Short mmCIF file of C-alpha atoms in Angstrom, two decimals:
data_model
loop_
_atom_site.label_atom_id
_atom_site.label_comp_id
_atom_site.label_asym_id
_atom_site.label_seq_id
_atom_site.Cartn_x
_atom_site.Cartn_y
_atom_site.Cartn_z
CA GLY P 1 1.09 26.79 -81.13
CA ASP P 2 -2.63 26.64 -80.37
CA SER P 3 -3.38 29.51 -77.25
CA VAL P 4 -5.76 31.38 -75.72
CA THR P 5 -5.34 35.29 -74.56
CA GLN P 6 -7.67 36.81 -72.12
CA MET P 7 -8.06 40.38 -70.92
CA GLU P 8 -6.82 41.20 -68.05
CA GLY P 9 -7.45 42.02 -65.29
CA PRO P 10 -8.29 42.28 -62.21
CA VAL P 11 -12.34 43.38 -62.79
CA THR P 12 -14.25 45.76 -61.06
CA LEU P 13 -17.49 45.92 -61.32
CA SER P 14 -21.32 46.70 -59.27
CA GLU P 15 -23.25 44.86 -58.60
CA GLU P 16 -25.90 45.21 -61.12
CA ALA P 17 -22.91 45.66 -64.61
CA PHE P 18 -22.44 44.49 -67.05
CA LEU P 19 -20.38 42.27 -67.75
CA THR P 20 -17.67 40.93 -70.89
CA ILE P 21 -14.30 38.92 -70.37
CA ASN P 22 -12.57 38.59 -73.52
CA CYS P 23 -10.94 35.62 -75.31
CA THR P 24 -9.09 34.66 -78.58
CA TYR P 25 -7.64 31.87 -79.46
CA THR P 26 -5.37 30.62 -81.99
CA ALA P 27 -5.54 27.39 -82.94
CA THR P 28 -6.30 24.87 -86.21
CA GLY P 29 -8.86 22.75 -86.88
CA TYR P 30 -11.75 22.41 -84.58
CA PRO P 31 -11.07 23.11 -81.17
CA SER P 32 -14.16 23.32 -78.22
CA LEU P 33 -14.00 26.38 -76.20
CA PHE P 34 -14.44 26.75 -72.61
CA TRP P 35 -15.68 29.23 -69.33
CA TYR P 36 -14.20 27.75 -66.20
CA VAL P 37 -13.72 29.68 -63.58
CA GLN P 38 -12.84 29.64 -59.93
CA TYR P 39 -14.70 30.30 -56.39
CA PRO P 40 -12.74 31.64 -53.90
CA GLY P 41 -10.80 29.06 -51.76
CA GLU P 42 -12.21 26.36 -53.59
CA GLY P 43 -11.60 24.19 -57.01
CA LEU P 44 -12.21 24.85 -60.81
CA GLN P 45 -15.11 24.09 -62.42
CA LEU P 46 -16.00 24.31 -65.73
CA LEU P 47 -18.96 27.50 -66.48
CA LEU P 48 -20.02 26.90 -70.41
CA LYS P 49 -18.74 25.23 -73.27
CA ALA P 50 -18.66 24.69 -77.06
CA THR P 51 -17.88 23.40 -79.53
CA LYS P 52 -18.83 24.28 -83.11
CA ALA P 53 -18.87 27.24 -84.50
CA ASP P 54 -21.97 29.44 -83.61
CA ASP P 55 -22.59 27.69 -80.10
CA LYS P 56 -23.48 29.44 -77.61
CA GLY P 57 -22.52 28.08 -74.52
CA SER P 58 -25.40 29.78 -71.68
CA ASN P 59 -25.42 28.94 -67.70
CA LYS P 60 -25.74 30.91 -64.38
CA GLY P 61 -26.94 33.93 -66.47
CA PHE P 62 -23.48 33.50 -68.52
CA GLU P 63 -23.21 33.39 -71.87
CA ALA P 64 -20.64 33.25 -74.64
CA THR P 65 -20.55 32.82 -78.72
CA TYR P 66 -17.62 30.57 -80.30
CA ARG P 67 -16.97 33.43 -83.05
CA LYS P 68 -15.31 31.40 -85.95
CA GLU P 69 -14.81 34.27 -87.70
CA THR P 70 -13.40 36.40 -85.67
CA THR P 71 -12.05 32.91 -83.12
CA SER P 72 -13.51 34.30 -80.11
CA PHE P 73 -15.52 33.38 -77.61
CA HIS P 74 -16.02 36.74 -74.80
CA LEU P 75 -18.30 35.96 -71.79
CA GLU P 76 -20.73 38.07 -71.14
CA LYS P 77 -23.63 38.51 -67.44
CA GLY P 78 -25.97 40.87 -67.94
CA SER P 79 -26.49 41.67 -64.59
CA VAL P 80 -22.69 40.65 -62.12
CA GLN P 81 -23.68 40.43 -57.89
CA VAL P 82 -20.92 39.77 -55.47
CA SER P 83 -21.17 36.28 -55.79
CA ASP P 84 -19.91 36.20 -59.34
CA SER P 85 -16.15 37.75 -57.89
CA ALA P 86 -13.96 35.24 -58.66
CA VAL P 87 -11.44 34.52 -61.27
CA TYR P 88 -12.54 32.71 -64.43
CA PHE P 89 -10.33 31.38 -67.30
CA CYS P 90 -11.06 30.79 -70.91
CA ALA P 91 -9.48 27.67 -72.24
CA LEU P 92 -9.26 24.91 -75.57
CA SER P 93 -9.25 21.65 -76.45
CA PRO P 94 -7.43 21.23 -79.23
CA TYR P 95 -9.42 19.13 -81.75
CA ASN P 96 -7.45 15.12 -81.59
CA GLN P 97 -5.57 15.71 -79.05
CA GLY P 98 -6.73 13.47 -76.38
CA GLY P 99 -8.61 16.12 -74.76
CA LYS P 100 -5.68 18.45 -72.95
CA LEU P 101 -6.21 21.95 -72.39
CA ILE P 102 -5.07 24.99 -73.06
CA PHE P 103 -6.02 28.30 -70.74
CA GLY P 104 -5.40 31.35 -71.07
CA GLN P 105 -4.11 33.99 -68.39
CA GLY P 106 -7.12 33.99 -66.31
CA THR P 107 -9.15 37.21 -65.09
CA GLU P 108 -9.78 37.94 -62.06
CA LEU P 109 -13.89 39.78 -61.33
CA SER P 110 -14.54 41.90 -58.51
CA VAL P 111 -17.76 42.59 -57.93
CA LYS P 112 -18.67 45.49 -55.23
CA PRO P 113 -21.84 45.96 -53.55
CA SER A 1 -19.54 14.04 -62.17
CA ALA A 2 -16.53 12.80 -61.54
CA VAL A 3 -15.53 13.23 -57.95
CA ILE A 4 -11.66 14.13 -57.46
CA SER A 5 -9.08 14.15 -53.80
CA GLN A 6 -5.60 15.18 -53.69
CA LYS A 7 -2.91 14.51 -51.80
CA PRO A 8 -0.56 16.10 -49.76
CA SER A 9 -3.33 19.48 -50.04
CA ARG A 10 0.01 21.48 -49.84
CA ASP A 11 3.14 20.88 -48.42
CA ILE A 12 6.46 23.03 -47.63
CA CYS A 13 9.66 21.36 -48.41
CA GLN A 14 13.88 22.30 -48.42
CA ARG A 15 14.71 22.18 -52.12
CA GLY A 16 17.33 19.13 -53.11
CA THR A 17 13.94 16.65 -51.48
CA SER A 18 11.00 15.55 -54.08
CA LEU A 19 6.70 15.11 -53.21
CA THR A 20 4.89 12.47 -54.82
CA ILE A 21 0.86 13.61 -55.30
CA GLN A 22 -1.78 11.29 -55.36
CA CYS A 23 -5.23 12.63 -57.51
CA GLN A 24 -7.89 9.27 -56.81
CA VAL A 25 -11.17 9.41 -58.44
CA ASP A 26 -14.36 7.90 -56.82
CA SER A 27 -15.25 6.45 -60.55
CA GLN A 28 -13.56 4.18 -63.86
CA VAL A 29 -11.41 7.37 -66.44
CA THR A 30 -9.17 6.35 -69.22
CA MET A 31 -7.54 9.76 -69.31
CA MET A 32 -6.35 11.81 -66.65
CA PHE A 33 -4.33 14.93 -66.65
CA TRP A 34 -2.30 16.61 -64.44
CA TYR A 35 -1.49 20.87 -64.83
CA ARG A 36 0.95 23.03 -62.81
CA GLN A 37 -0.99 27.19 -61.47
CA GLN A 38 2.38 29.37 -61.07
CA PRO A 39 1.96 32.55 -59.17
CA GLY A 40 -0.46 34.47 -60.23
CA GLN A 41 -0.01 32.24 -63.61
CA SER A 42 -2.58 30.75 -65.33
CA LEU A 43 -3.03 26.99 -65.68
CA THR A 44 -0.46 24.67 -67.77
CA LEU A 45 -0.92 20.84 -69.47
CA ILE A 46 2.48 19.09 -67.50
CA ALA A 47 1.84 16.10 -68.98
CA THR A 48 -1.43 12.59 -69.89
CA ALA A 49 -1.55 9.88 -67.92
CA ASN A 50 -3.90 7.28 -69.57
CA GLN A 51 -3.81 4.07 -67.21
CA GLY A 52 -1.54 0.94 -69.41
CA SER A 53 0.69 3.27 -71.41
CA GLU A 54 3.62 5.87 -70.43
CA ALA A 55 2.15 9.42 -69.94
CA THR A 56 2.60 11.93 -72.70
CA TYR A 57 4.44 15.31 -72.08
CA GLU A 58 4.23 19.09 -72.36
CA SER A 59 6.70 20.74 -74.79
CA GLY A 60 9.24 21.49 -71.18
CA PHE A 61 8.45 19.34 -68.94
CA VAL A 62 10.73 15.54 -68.31
CA ILE A 63 9.78 13.05 -66.49
CA ASP A 64 12.85 12.66 -64.35
CA LYS A 65 11.76 15.90 -62.94
CA PHE A 66 8.20 14.02 -63.78
CA PRO A 67 7.12 11.11 -63.59
CA ILE A 68 3.96 9.90 -63.77
CA SER A 69 2.13 6.67 -61.98
CA ARG A 70 -1.02 5.68 -63.48
CA PRO A 71 -1.46 1.95 -61.53
CA ASN A 72 -5.53 1.70 -62.65
CA LEU A 73 -8.32 3.67 -63.67
CA THR A 74 -8.63 5.73 -60.43
CA PHE A 75 -5.38 6.35 -59.19
CA SER A 76 -2.24 8.14 -60.32
CA THR A 77 0.48 9.81 -58.78
CA LEU A 78 3.16 13.10 -59.74
CA THR A 79 6.51 13.61 -58.13
CA VAL A 80 8.20 17.33 -57.92
CA SER A 81 11.39 16.39 -58.39
CA ASN A 82 14.90 17.84 -57.07
CA MET A 83 12.75 19.97 -56.33
CA SER A 84 13.74 23.44 -56.41
CA PRO A 85 12.22 27.73 -55.95
CA GLU A 86 10.80 26.87 -59.27
CA ASP A 87 8.32 24.70 -58.43
CA SER A 88 6.34 26.15 -55.78
CA SER A 89 3.24 26.20 -57.39
CA ILE A 90 -0.13 24.99 -57.32
CA TYR A 91 -0.26 21.56 -59.05
CA LEU A 92 -3.72 19.40 -60.08
CA CYS A 93 -5.38 16.01 -61.77
CA SER A 94 -8.66 16.67 -63.84
CA VAL A 95 -9.76 14.00 -65.14
CA GLU A 96 -12.34 13.55 -68.68
CA GLU A 97 -15.12 11.62 -68.88
CA ARG A 98 -17.63 10.86 -71.28
CA LEU A 99 -21.09 12.60 -70.99
CA PRO A 100 -23.52 12.19 -73.38
CA GLY A 101 -22.77 14.17 -76.61
CA TYR A 102 -19.39 16.03 -74.89
CA ASN A 103 -16.60 15.17 -73.10
CA GLU A 104 -15.67 17.48 -69.53
CA GLN A 105 -12.64 17.49 -67.74
CA PHE A 106 -12.85 17.66 -63.36
CA PHE A 107 -10.26 18.87 -61.52
CA GLY A 108 -9.40 18.03 -58.81
CA PRO A 109 -8.90 21.09 -55.21
CA GLY A 110 -4.90 20.98 -56.05
CA THR A 111 -1.65 20.35 -54.44
CA ARG A 112 -0.33 23.82 -52.81
CA LEU A 113 3.46 23.69 -53.23
CA THR A 114 6.21 25.79 -51.63
CA VAL A 115 9.67 24.68 -51.68
CA LEU A 116 12.07 26.58 -49.55
#
């Protein structure tokens, strides 16, 4: 079945460092891909998305590109801030399956000043 | 964007009992989903609840254990029946909104359940 694999955490970075969180997926057809973020004490919220191959999603300085040839959707940010400390989830929505989401295991990011 | 509330926000329950979690949305939505997030793990879809039809359960989840109601387009309940400590999790509901060009899911704040 469809699945999502994320790099394991926790990831600890210094402020202004470059961030990459790897995400690969297995799916039939053409899923939509998402990154969700869960800040401490808050609910899950959508960070960015891409709905077809070669789409680039971006938000709040984060970017991810839908790479069908490598079945990847890696999250990147050029300069992280302390306020980016959160748990990041990669997810996919299988094509034509009514909007369900399949999540990766989550990666905890801690940014130190 | 949809605003979702859940009740209760947390509860501590004894094994063998049942708990009903409520999910209220501030707008009418067709599709609602219930997820479970076990401690330190990712979210797993329990079932999809569409108004006017029976809930559709994912592999590993059954209606007898997790009965769901969806009486209207703004409300749903999930019951965790005959609980055991393994049911200790955060339970989240989500709704799908159709926005221009894409669909987006919005999540409730979650219900943190501890079973003793």
